[in-house]
Amino acid sequence: MSLVSQQRREGASASRRRWPIGAEVLAEGGVAFRLWAPRQRRVRVALVGEGGRVARTVELTAEEGGYYAGVCRQTRAGDRYGFLLDEDERLYPDP
């Protein structure tokens, strides 16, 4: 659940990605997230703070083909995160 990849507005899609899905650190700052969740109606990135508690969430934008994407400007390599799907408050790891 930590950011491992190298590589634009909070919650908006990132257009220049090295990989089609996953978390990528952006050169201009922040982390771009994109995942495939075709059965979900809502996807959020949950940034995990001290004690494993959710410190902050960022709503991802639905794209064609069941993908969700967005950018967390205040996130950086090594930060812990997971996904919140629909209204379920369980934290799901990045597959």
PDB file of C-alpha atoms in Angstrom:
ATOM      1  CA  MET A   1       0.000   0.000   0.000  1.00  0.00           C
ATOM      2  CA  SER A   2       2.863   2.451  -0.542  1.00  0.00           C
ATOM      3  CA  LEU A   3       3.739   4.361  -3.679  1.00  0.00           C
ATOM      4  CA  VAL A   4       6.491   2.711  -5.679  1.00  0.00           C
ATOM      5  CA  SER A   5       6.426   4.004  -9.273  1.00  0.00           C
ATOM      6  CA  GLN A   6       8.309   7.072 -10.616  1.00  0.00           C
ATOM      7  CA  GLN A   7       6.749   9.159 -12.955  1.00  0.00           C
ATOM      8  CA  ARG A   8      -2.285  17.606 -12.499  1.00  0.00           C
ATOM      9  CA  ARG A   9      -5.107  19.250 -10.462  1.00  0.00           C
ATOM     10  CA  GLU A  10      -6.432  17.484  -7.352  1.00  0.00           C
ATOM     11  CA  GLY A  11      -8.952  14.814  -8.309  1.00  0.00           C
ATOM     12  CA  ALA A  12      -8.495  15.323 -12.081  1.00  0.00           C
ATOM     13  CA  SER A  13      -7.259  12.768 -14.577  1.00  0.00           C
ATOM     14  CA  ALA A  14      -3.586  12.645 -15.478  1.00  0.00           C
ATOM     15  CA  SER A  15      -3.053  12.464 -19.226  1.00  0.00           C
ATOM     16  CA  ARG A  16       0.674  11.624 -19.415  1.00  0.00           C
ATOM     17  CA  ARG A  17       1.189   8.270 -17.767  1.00  0.00           C
ATOM     18  CA  ARG A  18       3.881   5.649 -18.223  1.00  0.00           C
ATOM     19  CA  TRP A  19       1.521   2.817 -17.220  1.00  0.00           C
ATOM     20  CA  PRO A  20      -2.211   2.397 -17.924  1.00  0.00           C
ATOM     21  CA  ILE A  21      -3.101   1.766 -14.258  1.00  0.00           C
ATOM     22  CA  GLY A  22      -1.517   2.177 -10.847  1.00  0.00           C
ATOM     23  CA  ALA A  23       0.022   5.002  -8.844  1.00  0.00           C
ATOM     24  CA  GLU A  24       2.693   7.186 -10.456  1.00  0.00           C
ATOM     25  CA  VAL A  25       4.680   9.978  -8.844  1.00  0.00           C
ATOM     26  CA  LEU A  26       4.523  13.062 -11.090  1.00  0.00           C
ATOM     27  CA  ALA A  27       7.600  15.172 -11.870  1.00  0.00           C
ATOM     28  CA  GLU A  28       5.575  18.358 -11.242  1.00  0.00           C
ATOM     29  CA  GLY A  29       4.469  17.078  -7.830  1.00  0.00           C
ATOM     30  CA  GLY A  30       1.771  14.802  -6.522  1.00  0.00           C
ATOM     31  CA  VAL A  31       0.726  11.312  -7.496  1.00  0.00           C
ATOM     32  CA  ALA A  32      -1.544  10.220 -10.350  1.00  0.00           C
ATOM     33  CA  PHE A  33      -3.845   7.295  -9.569  1.00  0.00           C
ATOM     34  CA  ARG A  34      -5.749   5.184 -12.085  1.00  0.00           C
ATOM     35  CA  LEU A  35      -7.541   1.898 -11.549  1.00  0.00           C
ATOM     36  CA  TRP A  36     -10.076  -0.304 -13.255  1.00  0.00           C
ATOM     37  CA  ALA A  37     -13.222  -0.790 -11.195  1.00  0.00           C
ATOM     38  CA  PRO A  38     -16.050  -1.378 -13.695  1.00  0.00           C
ATOM     39  CA  ARG A  39     -18.662  -2.439 -11.118  1.00  0.00           C
ATOM     40  CA  GLN A  40     -18.193   0.558  -8.821  1.00  0.00           C
ATOM     41  CA  ARG A  41     -20.141   3.822  -8.886  1.00  0.00           C
ATOM     42  CA  ARG A  42     -17.673   5.769  -6.731  1.00  0.00           C
ATOM     43  CA  VAL A  43     -13.941   5.373  -6.060  1.00  0.00           C
ATOM     44  CA  ARG A  44     -11.798   7.385  -3.646  1.00  0.00           C
ATOM     45  CA  VAL A  45      -8.113   7.243  -2.775  1.00  0.00           C
ATOM     46  CA  ALA A  46      -7.686   7.118   0.996  1.00  0.00           C
ATOM     47  CA  LEU A  47      -4.401   8.482   2.317  1.00  0.00           C
ATOM     48  CA  VAL A  48      -3.426   6.626   5.472  1.00  0.00           C
ATOM     49  CA  GLY A  49      -1.928   8.478   8.417  1.00  0.00           C
ATOM     50  CA  GLU A  50      -0.634   7.574  11.859  1.00  0.00           C
ATOM     51  CA  GLY A  51      -2.046   4.400  13.352  1.00  0.00           C
ATOM     52  CA  GLY A  52      -3.432   3.203  10.020  1.00  0.00           C
ATOM     53  CA  ARG A  53      -6.351   5.644  10.094  1.00  0.00           C
ATOM     54  CA  VAL A  54      -7.623   7.387   6.974  1.00  0.00           C
ATOM     55  CA  ALA A  55      -6.268  10.939   7.116  1.00  0.00           C
ATOM     56  CA  ARG A  56      -7.742  12.253   3.874  1.00  0.00           C
ATOM     57  CA  THR A  57      -9.672  11.098   0.808  1.00  0.00           C
ATOM     58  CA  VAL A  58      -9.648  12.233  -2.815  1.00  0.00           C
ATOM     59  CA  GLU A  59     -12.519  11.415  -5.172  1.00  0.00           C
ATOM     60  CA  LEU A  60     -11.428   9.853  -8.471  1.00  0.00           C
ATOM     61  CA  THR A  61     -13.144  10.743 -11.745  1.00  0.00           C
ATOM     62  CA  ALA A  62     -14.960   8.051 -13.750  1.00  0.00           C
ATOM     63  CA  GLU A  63     -13.556   7.478 -17.236  1.00  0.00           C
ATOM     64  CA  GLU A  64     -14.684   5.317 -20.149  1.00  0.00           C
ATOM     65  CA  GLY A  65     -14.329   1.566 -19.844  1.00  0.00           C
ATOM     66  CA  GLY A  66     -14.745   1.360 -16.069  1.00  0.00           C
ATOM     67  CA  TYR A  67     -11.574   3.272 -15.160  1.00  0.00           C
ATOM     68  CA  TYR A  68     -11.242   5.878 -12.405  1.00  0.00           C
ATOM     69  CA  ALA A  69      -8.424   8.423 -12.290  1.00  0.00           C
ATOM     70  CA  GLY A  70      -7.211  11.464 -10.415  1.00  0.00           C
ATOM     71  CA  VAL A  71      -4.248  13.295  -8.957  1.00  0.00           C
ATOM     72  CA  CYS A  72      -3.433  13.852  -5.296  1.00  0.00           C
ATOM     73  CA  ARG A  73      -1.198  16.933  -5.223  1.00  0.00           C
ATOM     74  CA  GLN A  74      -0.126  16.579  -1.576  1.00  0.00           C
ATOM     75  CA  THR A  75       0.835  12.905  -1.890  1.00  0.00           C
ATOM     76  CA  ARG A  76       4.397  11.722  -2.509  1.00  0.00           C
ATOM     77  CA  ALA A  77       6.437   8.550  -2.896  1.00  0.00           C
ATOM     78  CA  GLY A  78       6.260   6.378   0.213  1.00  0.00           C
ATOM     79  CA  ASP A  79       2.869   7.630   1.428  1.00  0.00           C
ATOM     80  CA  ARG A  80       0.458   4.862   2.397  1.00  0.00           C
ATOM     81  CA  TYR A  81      -2.898   4.649   0.644  1.00  0.00           C
ATOM     82  CA  GLY A  82      -5.783   2.396  -0.260  1.00  0.00           C
ATOM     83  CA  PHE A  83      -9.100   2.661  -2.074  1.00  0.00           C
ATOM     84  CA  LEU A  84     -12.637   3.228  -0.803  1.00  0.00           C
ATOM     85  CA  LEU A  85     -15.220   1.700  -3.151  1.00  0.00           C
ATOM     86  CA  ASP A  86     -18.772   3.016  -3.388  1.00  0.00           C
ATOM     87  CA  GLU A  87     -20.028   3.717   0.156  1.00  0.00           C
ATOM     88  CA  ASP A  88     -18.054   0.854   1.731  1.00  0.00           C
ATOM     89  CA  GLU A  89     -15.708   2.247   4.404  1.00  0.00           C
ATOM     90  CA  ARG A  90     -13.339  -0.745   4.229  1.00  0.00           C
ATOM     91  CA  LEU A  91      -9.922   0.184   2.888  1.00  0.00           C
ATOM     92  CA  TYR A  92      -8.944  -1.907  -0.136  1.00  0.00           C
ATOM     93  CA  PRO A  93      -5.258  -2.280  -1.070  1.00  0.00           C
ATOM     94  CA  ASP A  94      -3.940  -1.389  -4.494  1.00  0.00           C
ATOM     95  CA  PRO A  95      -4.040  -4.651  -6.429  1.00  0.00           C
TER      96      PRO A  95
END
